[in-house]
JSON list of C-alpha atoms in Angstrom, two decimals:
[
{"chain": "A", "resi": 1, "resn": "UNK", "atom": "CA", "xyz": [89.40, 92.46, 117.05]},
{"chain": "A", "resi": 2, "resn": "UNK", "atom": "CA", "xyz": [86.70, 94.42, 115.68]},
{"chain": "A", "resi": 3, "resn": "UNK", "atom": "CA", "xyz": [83.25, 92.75, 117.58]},
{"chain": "A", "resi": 4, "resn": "UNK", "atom": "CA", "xyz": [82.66, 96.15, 118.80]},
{"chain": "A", "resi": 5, "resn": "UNK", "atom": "CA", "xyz": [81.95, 97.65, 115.23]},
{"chain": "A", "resi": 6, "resn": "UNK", "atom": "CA", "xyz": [78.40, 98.12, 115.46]},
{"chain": "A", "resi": 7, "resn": "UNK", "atom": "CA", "xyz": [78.75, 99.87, 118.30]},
{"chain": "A", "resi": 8, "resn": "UNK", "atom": "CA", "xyz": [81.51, 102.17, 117.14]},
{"chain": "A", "resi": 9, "resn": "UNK", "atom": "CA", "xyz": [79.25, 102.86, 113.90]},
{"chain": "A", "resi": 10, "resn": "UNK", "atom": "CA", "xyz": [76.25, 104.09, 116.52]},
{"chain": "A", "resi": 11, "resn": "UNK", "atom": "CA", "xyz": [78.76, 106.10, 118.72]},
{"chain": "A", "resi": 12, "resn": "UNK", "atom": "CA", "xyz": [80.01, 108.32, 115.41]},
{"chain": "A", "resi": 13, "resn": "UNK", "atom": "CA", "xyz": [76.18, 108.19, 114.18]},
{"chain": "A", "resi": 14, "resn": "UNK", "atom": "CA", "xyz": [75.84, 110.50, 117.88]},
{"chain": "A", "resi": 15, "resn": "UNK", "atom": "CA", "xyz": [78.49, 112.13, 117.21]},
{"chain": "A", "resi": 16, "resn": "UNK", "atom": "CA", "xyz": [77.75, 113.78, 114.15]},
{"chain": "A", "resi": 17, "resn": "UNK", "atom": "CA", "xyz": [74.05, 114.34, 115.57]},
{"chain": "A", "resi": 18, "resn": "UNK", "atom": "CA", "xyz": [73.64, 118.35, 114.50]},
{"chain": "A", "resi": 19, "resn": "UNK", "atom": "CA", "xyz": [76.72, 118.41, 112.79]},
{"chain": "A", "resi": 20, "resn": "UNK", "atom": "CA", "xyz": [77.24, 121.27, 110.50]},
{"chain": "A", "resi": 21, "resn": "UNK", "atom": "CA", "xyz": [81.12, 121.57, 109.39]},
{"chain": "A", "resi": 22, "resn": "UNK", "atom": "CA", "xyz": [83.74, 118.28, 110.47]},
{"chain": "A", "resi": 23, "resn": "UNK", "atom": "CA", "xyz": [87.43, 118.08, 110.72]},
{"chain": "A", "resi": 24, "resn": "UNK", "atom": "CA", "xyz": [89.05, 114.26, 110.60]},
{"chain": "A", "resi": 25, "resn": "UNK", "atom": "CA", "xyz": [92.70, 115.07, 112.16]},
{"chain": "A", "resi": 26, "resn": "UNK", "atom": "CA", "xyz": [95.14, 112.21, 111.55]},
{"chain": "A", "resi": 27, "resn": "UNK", "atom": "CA", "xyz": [97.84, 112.14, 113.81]},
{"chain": "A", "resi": 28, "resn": "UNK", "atom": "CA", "xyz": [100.91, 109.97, 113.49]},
{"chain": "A", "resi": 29, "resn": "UNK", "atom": "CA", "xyz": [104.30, 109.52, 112.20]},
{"chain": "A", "resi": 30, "resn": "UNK", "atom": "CA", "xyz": [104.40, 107.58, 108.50]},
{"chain": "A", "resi": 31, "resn": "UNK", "atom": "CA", "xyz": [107.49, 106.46, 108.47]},
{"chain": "A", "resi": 32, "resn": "UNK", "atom": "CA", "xyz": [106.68, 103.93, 112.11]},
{"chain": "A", "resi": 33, "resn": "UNK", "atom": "CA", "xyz": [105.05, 101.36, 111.18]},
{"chain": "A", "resi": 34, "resn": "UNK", "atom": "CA", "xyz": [101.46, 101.57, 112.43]},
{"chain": "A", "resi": 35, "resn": "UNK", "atom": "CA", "xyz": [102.04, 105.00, 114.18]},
{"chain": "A", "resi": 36, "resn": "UNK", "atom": "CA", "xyz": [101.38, 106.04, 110.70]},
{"chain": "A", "resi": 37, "resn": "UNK", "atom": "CA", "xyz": [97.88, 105.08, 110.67]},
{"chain": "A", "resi": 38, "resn": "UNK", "atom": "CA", "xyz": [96.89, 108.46, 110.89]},
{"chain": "A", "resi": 39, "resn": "UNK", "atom": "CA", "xyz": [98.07, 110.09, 107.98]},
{"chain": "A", "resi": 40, "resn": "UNK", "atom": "CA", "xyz": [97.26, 106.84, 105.79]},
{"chain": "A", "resi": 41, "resn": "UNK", "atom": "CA", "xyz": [93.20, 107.39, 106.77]},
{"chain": "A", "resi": 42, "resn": "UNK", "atom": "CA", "xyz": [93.20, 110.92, 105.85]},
{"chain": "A", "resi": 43, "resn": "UNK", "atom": "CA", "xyz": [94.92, 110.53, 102.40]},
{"chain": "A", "resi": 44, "resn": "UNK", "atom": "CA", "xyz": [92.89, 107.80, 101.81]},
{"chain": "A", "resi": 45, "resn": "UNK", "atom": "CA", "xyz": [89.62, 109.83, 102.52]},
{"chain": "A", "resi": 46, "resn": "UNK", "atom": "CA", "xyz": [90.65, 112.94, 100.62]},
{"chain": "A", "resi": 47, "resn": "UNK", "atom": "CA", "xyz": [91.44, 110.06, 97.88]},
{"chain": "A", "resi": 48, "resn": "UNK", "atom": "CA", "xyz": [87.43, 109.08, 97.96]},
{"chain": "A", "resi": 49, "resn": "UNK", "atom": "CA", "xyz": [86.15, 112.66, 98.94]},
{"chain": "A", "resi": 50, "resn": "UNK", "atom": "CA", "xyz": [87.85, 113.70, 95.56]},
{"chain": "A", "resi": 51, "resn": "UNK", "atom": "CA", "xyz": [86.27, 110.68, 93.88]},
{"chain": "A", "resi": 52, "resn": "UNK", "atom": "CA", "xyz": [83.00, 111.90, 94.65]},
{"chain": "A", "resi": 53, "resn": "UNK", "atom": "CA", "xyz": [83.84, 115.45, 93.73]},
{"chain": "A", "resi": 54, "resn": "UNK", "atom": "CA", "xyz": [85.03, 114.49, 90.44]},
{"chain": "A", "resi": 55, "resn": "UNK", "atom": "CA", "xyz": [81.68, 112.66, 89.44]},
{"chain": "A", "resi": 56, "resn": "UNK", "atom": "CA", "xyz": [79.91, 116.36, 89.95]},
{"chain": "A", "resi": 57, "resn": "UNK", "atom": "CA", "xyz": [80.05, 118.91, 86.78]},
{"chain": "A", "resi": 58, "resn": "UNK", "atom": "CA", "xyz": [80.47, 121.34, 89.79]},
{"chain": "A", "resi": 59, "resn": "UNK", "atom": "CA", "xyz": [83.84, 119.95, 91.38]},
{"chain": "A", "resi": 60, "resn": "UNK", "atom": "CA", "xyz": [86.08, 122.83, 89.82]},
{"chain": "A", "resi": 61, "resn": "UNK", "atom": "CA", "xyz": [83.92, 125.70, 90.71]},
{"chain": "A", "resi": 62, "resn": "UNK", "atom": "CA", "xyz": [83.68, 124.10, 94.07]},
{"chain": "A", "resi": 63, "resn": "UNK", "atom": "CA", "xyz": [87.61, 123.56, 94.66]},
{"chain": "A", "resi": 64, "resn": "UNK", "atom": "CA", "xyz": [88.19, 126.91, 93.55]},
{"chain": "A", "resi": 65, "resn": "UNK", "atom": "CA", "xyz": [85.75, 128.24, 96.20]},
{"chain": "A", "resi": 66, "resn": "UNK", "atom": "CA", "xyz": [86.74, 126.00, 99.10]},
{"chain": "A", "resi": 67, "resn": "UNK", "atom": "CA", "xyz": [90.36, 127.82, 98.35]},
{"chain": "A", "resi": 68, "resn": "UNK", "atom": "CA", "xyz": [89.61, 131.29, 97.94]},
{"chain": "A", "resi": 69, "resn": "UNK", "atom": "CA", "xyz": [87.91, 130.83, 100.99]},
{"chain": "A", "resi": 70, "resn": "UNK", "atom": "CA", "xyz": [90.72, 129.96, 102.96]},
{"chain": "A", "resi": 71, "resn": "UNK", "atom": "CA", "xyz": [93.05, 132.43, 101.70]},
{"chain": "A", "resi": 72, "resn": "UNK", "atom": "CA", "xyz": [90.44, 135.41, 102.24]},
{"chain": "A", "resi": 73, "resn": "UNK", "atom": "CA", "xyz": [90.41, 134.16, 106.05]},
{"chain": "A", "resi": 74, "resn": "UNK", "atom": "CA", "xyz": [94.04, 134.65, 106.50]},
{"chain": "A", "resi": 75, "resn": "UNK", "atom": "CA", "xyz": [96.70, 134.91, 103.88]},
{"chain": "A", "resi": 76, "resn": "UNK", "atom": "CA", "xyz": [99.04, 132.89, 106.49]},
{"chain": "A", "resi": 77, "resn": "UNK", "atom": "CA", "xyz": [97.87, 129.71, 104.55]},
{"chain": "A", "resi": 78, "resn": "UNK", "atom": "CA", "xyz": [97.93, 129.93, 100.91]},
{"chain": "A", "resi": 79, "resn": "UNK", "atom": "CA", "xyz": [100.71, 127.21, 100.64]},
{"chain": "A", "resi": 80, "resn": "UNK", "atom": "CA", "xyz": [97.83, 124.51, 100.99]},
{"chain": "A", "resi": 81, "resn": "UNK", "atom": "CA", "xyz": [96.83, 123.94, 97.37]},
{"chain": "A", "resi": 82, "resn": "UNK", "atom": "CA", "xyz": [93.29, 122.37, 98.71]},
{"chain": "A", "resi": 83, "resn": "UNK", "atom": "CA", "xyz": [92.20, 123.47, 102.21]},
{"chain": "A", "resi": 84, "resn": "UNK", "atom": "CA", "xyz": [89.37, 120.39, 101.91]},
{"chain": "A", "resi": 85, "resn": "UNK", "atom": "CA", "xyz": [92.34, 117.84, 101.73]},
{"chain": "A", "resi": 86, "resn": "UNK", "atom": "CA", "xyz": [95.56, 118.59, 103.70]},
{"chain": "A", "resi": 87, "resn": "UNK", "atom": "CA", "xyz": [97.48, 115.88, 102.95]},
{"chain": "A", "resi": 88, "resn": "UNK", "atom": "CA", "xyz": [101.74, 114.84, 102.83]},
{"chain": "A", "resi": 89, "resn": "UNK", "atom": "CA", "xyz": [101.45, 113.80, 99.02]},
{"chain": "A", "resi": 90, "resn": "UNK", "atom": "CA", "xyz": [99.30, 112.06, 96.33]},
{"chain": "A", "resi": 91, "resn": "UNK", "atom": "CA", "xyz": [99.42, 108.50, 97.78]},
{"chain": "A", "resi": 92, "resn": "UNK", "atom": "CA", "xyz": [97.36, 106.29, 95.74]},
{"chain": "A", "resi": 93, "resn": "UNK", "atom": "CA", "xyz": [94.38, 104.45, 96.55]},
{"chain": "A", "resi": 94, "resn": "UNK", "atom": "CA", "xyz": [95.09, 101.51, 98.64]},
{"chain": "A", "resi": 95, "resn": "UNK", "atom": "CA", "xyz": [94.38, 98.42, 96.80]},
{"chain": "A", "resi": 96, "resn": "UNK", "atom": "CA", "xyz": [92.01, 97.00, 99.32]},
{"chain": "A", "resi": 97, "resn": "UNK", "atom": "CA", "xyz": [89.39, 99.60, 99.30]},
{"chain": "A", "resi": 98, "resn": "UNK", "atom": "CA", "xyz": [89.47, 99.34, 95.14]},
{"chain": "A", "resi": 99, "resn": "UNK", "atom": "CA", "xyz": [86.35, 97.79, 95.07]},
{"chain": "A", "resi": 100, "resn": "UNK", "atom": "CA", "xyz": [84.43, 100.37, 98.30]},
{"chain": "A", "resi": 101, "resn": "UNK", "atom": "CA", "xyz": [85.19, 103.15, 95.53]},
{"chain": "A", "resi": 102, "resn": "UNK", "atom": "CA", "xyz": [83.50, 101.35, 92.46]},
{"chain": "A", "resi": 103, "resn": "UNK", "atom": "CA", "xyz": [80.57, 100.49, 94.58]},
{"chain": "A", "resi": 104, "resn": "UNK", "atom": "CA", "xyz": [80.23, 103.59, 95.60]},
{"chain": "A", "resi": 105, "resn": "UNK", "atom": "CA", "xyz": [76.49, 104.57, 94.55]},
{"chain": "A", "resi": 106, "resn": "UNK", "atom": "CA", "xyz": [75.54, 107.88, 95.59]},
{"chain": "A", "resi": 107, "resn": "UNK", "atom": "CA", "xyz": [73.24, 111.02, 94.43]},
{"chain": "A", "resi": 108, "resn": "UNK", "atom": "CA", "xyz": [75.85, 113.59, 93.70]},
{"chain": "A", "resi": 109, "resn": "UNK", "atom": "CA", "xyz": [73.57, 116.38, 94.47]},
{"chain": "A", "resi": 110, "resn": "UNK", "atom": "CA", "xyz": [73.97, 119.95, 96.12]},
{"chain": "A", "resi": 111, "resn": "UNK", "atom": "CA", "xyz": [73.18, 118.93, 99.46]},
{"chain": "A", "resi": 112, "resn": "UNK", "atom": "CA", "xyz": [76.11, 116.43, 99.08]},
{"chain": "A", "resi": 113, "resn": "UNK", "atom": "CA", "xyz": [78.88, 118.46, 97.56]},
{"chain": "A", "resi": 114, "resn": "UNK", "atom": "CA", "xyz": [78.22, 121.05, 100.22]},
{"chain": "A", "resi": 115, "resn": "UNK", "atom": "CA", "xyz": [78.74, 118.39, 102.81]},
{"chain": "A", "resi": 116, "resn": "UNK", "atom": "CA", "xyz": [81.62, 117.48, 101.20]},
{"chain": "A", "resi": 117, "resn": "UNK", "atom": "CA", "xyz": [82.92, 120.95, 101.26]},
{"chain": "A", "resi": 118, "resn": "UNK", "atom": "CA", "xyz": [82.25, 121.33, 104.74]},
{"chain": "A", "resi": 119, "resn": "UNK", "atom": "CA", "xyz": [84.26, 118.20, 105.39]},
{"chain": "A", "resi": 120, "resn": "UNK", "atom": "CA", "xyz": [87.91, 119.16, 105.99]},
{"chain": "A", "resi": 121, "resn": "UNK", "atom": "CA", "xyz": [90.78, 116.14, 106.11]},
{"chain": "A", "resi": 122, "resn": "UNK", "atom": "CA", "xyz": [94.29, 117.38, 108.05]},
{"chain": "A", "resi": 123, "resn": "UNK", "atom": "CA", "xyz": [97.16, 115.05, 108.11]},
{"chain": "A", "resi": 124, "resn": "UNK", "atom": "CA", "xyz": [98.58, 116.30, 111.19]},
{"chain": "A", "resi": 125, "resn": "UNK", "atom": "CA", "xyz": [101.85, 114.15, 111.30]},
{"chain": "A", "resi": 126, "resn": "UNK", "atom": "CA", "xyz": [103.30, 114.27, 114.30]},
{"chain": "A", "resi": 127, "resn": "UNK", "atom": "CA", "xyz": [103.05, 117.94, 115.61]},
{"chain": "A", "resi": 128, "resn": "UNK", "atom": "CA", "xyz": [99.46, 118.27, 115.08]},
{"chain": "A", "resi": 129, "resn": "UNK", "atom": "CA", "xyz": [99.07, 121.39, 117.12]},
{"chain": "A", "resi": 130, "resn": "UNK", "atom": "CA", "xyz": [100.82, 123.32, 114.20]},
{"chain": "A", "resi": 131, "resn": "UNK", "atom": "CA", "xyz": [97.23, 122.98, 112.98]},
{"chain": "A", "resi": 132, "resn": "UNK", "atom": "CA", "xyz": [95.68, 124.54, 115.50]},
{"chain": "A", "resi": 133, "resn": "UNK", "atom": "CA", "xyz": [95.40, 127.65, 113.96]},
{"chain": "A", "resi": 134, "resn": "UNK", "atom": "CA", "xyz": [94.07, 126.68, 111.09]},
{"chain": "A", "resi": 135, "resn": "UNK", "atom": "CA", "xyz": [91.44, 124.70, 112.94]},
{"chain": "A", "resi": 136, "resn": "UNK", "atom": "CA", "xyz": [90.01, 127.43, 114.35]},
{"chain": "A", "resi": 137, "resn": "UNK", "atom": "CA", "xyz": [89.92, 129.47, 111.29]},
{"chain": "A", "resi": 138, "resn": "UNK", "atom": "CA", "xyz": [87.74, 126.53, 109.91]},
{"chain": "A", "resi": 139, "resn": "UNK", "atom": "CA", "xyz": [85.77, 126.93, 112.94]},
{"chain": "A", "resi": 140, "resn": "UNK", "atom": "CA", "xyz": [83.95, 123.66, 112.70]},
{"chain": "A", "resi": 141, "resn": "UNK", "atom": "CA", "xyz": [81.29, 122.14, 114.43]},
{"chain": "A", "resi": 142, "resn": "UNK", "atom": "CA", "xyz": [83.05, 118.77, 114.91]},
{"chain": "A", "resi": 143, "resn": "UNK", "atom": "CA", "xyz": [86.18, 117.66, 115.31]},
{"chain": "A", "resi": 144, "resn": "UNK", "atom": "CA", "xyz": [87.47, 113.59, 115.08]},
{"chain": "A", "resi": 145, "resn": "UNK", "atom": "CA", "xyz": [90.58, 112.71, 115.73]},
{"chain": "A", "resi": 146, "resn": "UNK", "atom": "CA", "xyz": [92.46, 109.58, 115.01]},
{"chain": "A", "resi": 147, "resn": "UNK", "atom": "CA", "xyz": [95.83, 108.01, 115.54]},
{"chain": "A", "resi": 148, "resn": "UNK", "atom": "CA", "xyz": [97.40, 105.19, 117.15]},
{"chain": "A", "resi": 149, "resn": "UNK", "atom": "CA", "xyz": [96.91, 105.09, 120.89]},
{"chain": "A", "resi": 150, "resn": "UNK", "atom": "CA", "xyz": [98.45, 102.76, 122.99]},
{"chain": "A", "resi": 151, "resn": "UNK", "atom": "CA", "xyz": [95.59, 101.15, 125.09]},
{"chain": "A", "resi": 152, "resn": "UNK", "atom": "CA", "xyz": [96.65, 97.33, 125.96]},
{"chain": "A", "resi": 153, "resn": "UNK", "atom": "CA", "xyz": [94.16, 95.77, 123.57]},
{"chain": "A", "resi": 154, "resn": "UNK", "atom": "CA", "xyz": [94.70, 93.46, 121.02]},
{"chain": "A", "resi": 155, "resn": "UNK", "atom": "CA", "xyz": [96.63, 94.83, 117.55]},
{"chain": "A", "resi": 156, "resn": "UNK", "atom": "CA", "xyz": [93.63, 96.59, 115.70]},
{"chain": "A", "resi": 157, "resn": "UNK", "atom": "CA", "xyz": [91.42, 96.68, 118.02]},
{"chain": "A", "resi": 158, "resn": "UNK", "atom": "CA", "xyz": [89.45, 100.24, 117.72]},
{"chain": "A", "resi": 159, "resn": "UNK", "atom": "CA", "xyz": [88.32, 102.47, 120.71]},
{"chain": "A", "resi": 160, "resn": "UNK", "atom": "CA", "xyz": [86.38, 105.55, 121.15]},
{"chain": "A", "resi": 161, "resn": "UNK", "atom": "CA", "xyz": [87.18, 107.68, 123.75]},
{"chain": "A", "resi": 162, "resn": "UNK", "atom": "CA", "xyz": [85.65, 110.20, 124.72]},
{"chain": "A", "resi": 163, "resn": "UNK", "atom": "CA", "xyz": [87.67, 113.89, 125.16]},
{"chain": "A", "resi": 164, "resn": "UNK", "atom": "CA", "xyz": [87.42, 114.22, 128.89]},
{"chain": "A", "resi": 165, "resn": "UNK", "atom": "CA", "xyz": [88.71, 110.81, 129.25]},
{"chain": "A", "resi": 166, "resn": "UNK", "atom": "CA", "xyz": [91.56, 111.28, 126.29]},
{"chain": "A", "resi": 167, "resn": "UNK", "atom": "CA", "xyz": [94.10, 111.90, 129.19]},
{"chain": "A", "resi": 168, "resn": "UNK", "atom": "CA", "xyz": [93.77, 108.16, 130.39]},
{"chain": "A", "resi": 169, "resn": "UNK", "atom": "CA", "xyz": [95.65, 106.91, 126.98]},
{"chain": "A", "resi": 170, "resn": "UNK", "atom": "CA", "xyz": [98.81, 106.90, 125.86]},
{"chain": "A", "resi": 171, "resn": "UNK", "atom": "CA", "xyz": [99.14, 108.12, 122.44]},
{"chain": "A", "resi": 172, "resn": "UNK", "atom": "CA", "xyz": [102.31, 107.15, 120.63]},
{"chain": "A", "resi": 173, "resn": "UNK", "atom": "CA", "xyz": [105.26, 109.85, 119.30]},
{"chain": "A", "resi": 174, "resn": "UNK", "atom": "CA", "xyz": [103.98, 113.00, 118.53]},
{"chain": "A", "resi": 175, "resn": "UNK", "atom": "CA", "xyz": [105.04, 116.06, 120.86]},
{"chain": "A", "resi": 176, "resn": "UNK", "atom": "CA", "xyz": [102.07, 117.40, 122.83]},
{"chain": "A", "resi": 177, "resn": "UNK", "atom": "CA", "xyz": [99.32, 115.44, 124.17]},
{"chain": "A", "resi": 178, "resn": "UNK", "atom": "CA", "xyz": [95.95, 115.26, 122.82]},
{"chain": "A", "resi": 179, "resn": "UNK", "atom": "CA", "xyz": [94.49, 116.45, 126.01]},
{"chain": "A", "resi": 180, "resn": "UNK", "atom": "CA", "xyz": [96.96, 119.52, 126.31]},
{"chain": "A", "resi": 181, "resn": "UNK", "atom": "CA", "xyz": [95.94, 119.57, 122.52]},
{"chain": "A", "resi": 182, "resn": "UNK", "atom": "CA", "xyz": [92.50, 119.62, 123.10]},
{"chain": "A", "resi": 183, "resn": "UNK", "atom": "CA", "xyz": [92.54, 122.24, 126.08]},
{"chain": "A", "resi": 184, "resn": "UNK", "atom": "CA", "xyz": [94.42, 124.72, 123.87]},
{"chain": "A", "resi": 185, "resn": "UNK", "atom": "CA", "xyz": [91.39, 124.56, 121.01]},
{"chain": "A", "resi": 186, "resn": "UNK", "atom": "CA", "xyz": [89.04, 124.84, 123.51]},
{"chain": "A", "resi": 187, "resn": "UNK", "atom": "CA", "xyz": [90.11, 127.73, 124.99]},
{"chain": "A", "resi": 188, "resn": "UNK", "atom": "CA", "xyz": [87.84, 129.86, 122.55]},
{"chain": "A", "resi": 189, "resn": "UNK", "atom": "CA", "xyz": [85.38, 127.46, 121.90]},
{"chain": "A", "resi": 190, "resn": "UNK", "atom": "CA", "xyz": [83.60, 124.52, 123.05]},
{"chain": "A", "resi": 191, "resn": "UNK", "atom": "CA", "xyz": [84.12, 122.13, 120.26]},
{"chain": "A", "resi": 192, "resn": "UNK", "atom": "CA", "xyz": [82.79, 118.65, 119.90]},
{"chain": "A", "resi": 193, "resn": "UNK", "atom": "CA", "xyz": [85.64, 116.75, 119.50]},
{"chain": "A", "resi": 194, "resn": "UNK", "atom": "CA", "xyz": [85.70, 112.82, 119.58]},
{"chain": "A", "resi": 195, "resn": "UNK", "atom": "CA", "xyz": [89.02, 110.53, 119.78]},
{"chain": "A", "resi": 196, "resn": "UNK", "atom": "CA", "xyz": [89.13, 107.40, 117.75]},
{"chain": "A", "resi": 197, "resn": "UNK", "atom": "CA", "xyz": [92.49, 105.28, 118.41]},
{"chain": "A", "resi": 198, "resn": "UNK", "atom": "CA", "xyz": [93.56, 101.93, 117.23]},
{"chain": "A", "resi": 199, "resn": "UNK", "atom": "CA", "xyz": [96.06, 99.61, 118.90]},
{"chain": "A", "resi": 200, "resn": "UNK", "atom": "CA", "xyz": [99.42, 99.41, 117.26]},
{"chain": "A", "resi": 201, "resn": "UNK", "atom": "CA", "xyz": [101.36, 96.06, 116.44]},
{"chain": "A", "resi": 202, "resn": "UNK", "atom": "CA", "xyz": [104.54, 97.42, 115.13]},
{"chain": "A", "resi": 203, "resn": "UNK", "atom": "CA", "xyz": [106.32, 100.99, 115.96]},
{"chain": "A", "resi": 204, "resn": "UNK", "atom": "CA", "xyz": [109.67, 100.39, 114.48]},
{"chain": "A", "resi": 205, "resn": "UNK", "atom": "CA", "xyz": [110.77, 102.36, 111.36]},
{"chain": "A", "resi": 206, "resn": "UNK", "atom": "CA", "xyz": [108.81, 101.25, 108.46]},
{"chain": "A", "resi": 207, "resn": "UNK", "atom": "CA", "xyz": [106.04, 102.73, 106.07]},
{"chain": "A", "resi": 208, "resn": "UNK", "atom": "CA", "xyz": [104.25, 99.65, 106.04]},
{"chain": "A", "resi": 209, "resn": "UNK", "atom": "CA", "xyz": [101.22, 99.47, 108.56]},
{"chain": "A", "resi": 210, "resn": "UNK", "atom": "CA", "xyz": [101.19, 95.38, 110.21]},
{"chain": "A", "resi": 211, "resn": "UNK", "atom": "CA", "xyz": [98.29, 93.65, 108.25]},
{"chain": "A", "resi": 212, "resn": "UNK", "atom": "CA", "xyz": [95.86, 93.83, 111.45]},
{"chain": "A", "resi": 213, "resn": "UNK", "atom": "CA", "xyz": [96.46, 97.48, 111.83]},
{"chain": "A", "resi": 214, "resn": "UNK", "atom": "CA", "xyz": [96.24, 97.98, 108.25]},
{"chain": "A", "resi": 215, "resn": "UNK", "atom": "CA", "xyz": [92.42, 95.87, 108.18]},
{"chain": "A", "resi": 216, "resn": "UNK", "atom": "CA", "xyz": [91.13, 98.18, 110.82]},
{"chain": "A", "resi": 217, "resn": "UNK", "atom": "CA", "xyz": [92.46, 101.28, 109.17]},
{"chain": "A", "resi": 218, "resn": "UNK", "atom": "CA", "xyz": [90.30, 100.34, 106.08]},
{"chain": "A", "resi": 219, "resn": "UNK", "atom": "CA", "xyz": [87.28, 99.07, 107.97]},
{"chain": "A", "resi": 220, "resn": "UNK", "atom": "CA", "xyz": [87.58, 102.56, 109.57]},
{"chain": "A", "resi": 221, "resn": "UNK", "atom": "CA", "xyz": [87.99, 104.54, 106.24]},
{"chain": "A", "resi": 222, "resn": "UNK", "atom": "CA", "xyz": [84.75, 102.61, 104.96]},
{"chain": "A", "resi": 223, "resn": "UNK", "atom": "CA", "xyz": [82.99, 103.87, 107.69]},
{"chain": "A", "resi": 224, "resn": "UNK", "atom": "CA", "xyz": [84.10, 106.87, 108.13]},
{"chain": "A", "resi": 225, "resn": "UNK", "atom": "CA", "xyz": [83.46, 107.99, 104.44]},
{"chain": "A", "resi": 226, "resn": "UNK", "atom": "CA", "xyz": [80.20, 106.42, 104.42]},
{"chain": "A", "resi": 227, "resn": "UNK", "atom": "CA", "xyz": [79.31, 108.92, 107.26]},
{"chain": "A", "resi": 228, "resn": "UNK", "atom": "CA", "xyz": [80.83, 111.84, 105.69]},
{"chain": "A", "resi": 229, "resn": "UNK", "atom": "CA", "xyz": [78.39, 111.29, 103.12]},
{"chain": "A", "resi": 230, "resn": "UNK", "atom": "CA", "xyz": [75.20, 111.04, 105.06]},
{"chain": "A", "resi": 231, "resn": "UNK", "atom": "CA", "xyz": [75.55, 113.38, 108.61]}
]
């Protein structure tokens, strides 16, 4: 299921080659099963990104930056209380990445917390192109998206794909298609965008991931982070 890991790690290490300012876009409905893979990676990211955050004497001042910020760009937004971590609630840690977060070692310096700062985590749900806008008021340099894609591999199995070839999978419930998605942001400006997906078990209505989905989620929110923290 996941014998390709290495070479996803080296793919997102490309990726983020140059990379100045990243959004990680969930996409997915919580409340199907694994479709809701999404949403449970970005909460679970902005769970660690705060983690970090906290650890630095500087975390307030930077918050309180991070939001002015956003509201001086366009007052259309000042419902999100954090424009770092756009999340649908205060889910919890999951109990299986517990230990990641206490061995978490890392020089919380400025270089760091300005990464992290630059580092924006949307829960699009299932109509992520309400986002849009606020995407390109972020303006960033990279864009990853993940959610469950349909791609007749095994349950779990991760795949990059790349955005020209985003049209070739099927992507699960939400209402416009990635690569309609994808066109639209582009219109302005040529973003670097790359499309993780993960193959879903179950679909029914449920907000439990399947445990193979739910393994890969975490082995992907472990790596994930641990890029955040070095690009």
């Amino acid at each position: 299921m996941l014998n390709n890991f290495d070479e996803i790690s080296s793919d997102i290490d490309l990726f983020l080659e140059n990379c100045d300012s990243l959004i990680i876009l969930g996409i997915g409905n919580d409340i199907r099963g694994d479709d809701g893979l999404g949403p449970y990676i970005i909460n679970q990211l902005a769970i660690l990104k705060d983690y970090i955050l906290n650890k630095s004497n500087q975390n307030d001042n930077n918050q309180e930056i991070n939001k002015n910020g956003l509201e001086n760009k366009d007052n259309e937004f000042e419902f999100f209380d954090n424009a770092n971590d756009i999340n649908t609630g205060n889910t919890p840690l999951d109990e299986g990445l517990d230990s990641y977060m206490n061995e978490l070692n890392v020089d919380v310096n400025e270089s760091l917390i300005e990464r992290l700062d630059k580092t924006f985590l949307i829960n699009g749900g299932s109509v992520p192109e309400n986002f849009t806008g606020l995407i390109k008021k972020l303006d960033p340099s990279h864009i990853i998206m993940v959610d469950a894609s349909l791609m007749k591999r095994q349950a779990g199995e991760i795949n990059i794909v790349n955005k020209d070839n985003i049209v070739d999978i099927s992507i699960s419930t939400h209402s416009m298609s990635l690569a309609y998605l994808i066109k639209y942001l582009q219109l302005e400006k040529e973003y670097k965008i790359l499309f993780i997906g993960i193959e879903p078990e179950i679909m029914d209505l449920s907000f439990e991931l399947s445990d193979n989905v739910k393994e890969s989620s975490d082995m992907l929110i472990k790596l994930l982070f641990d890029k955040i923290i070095a690009y």
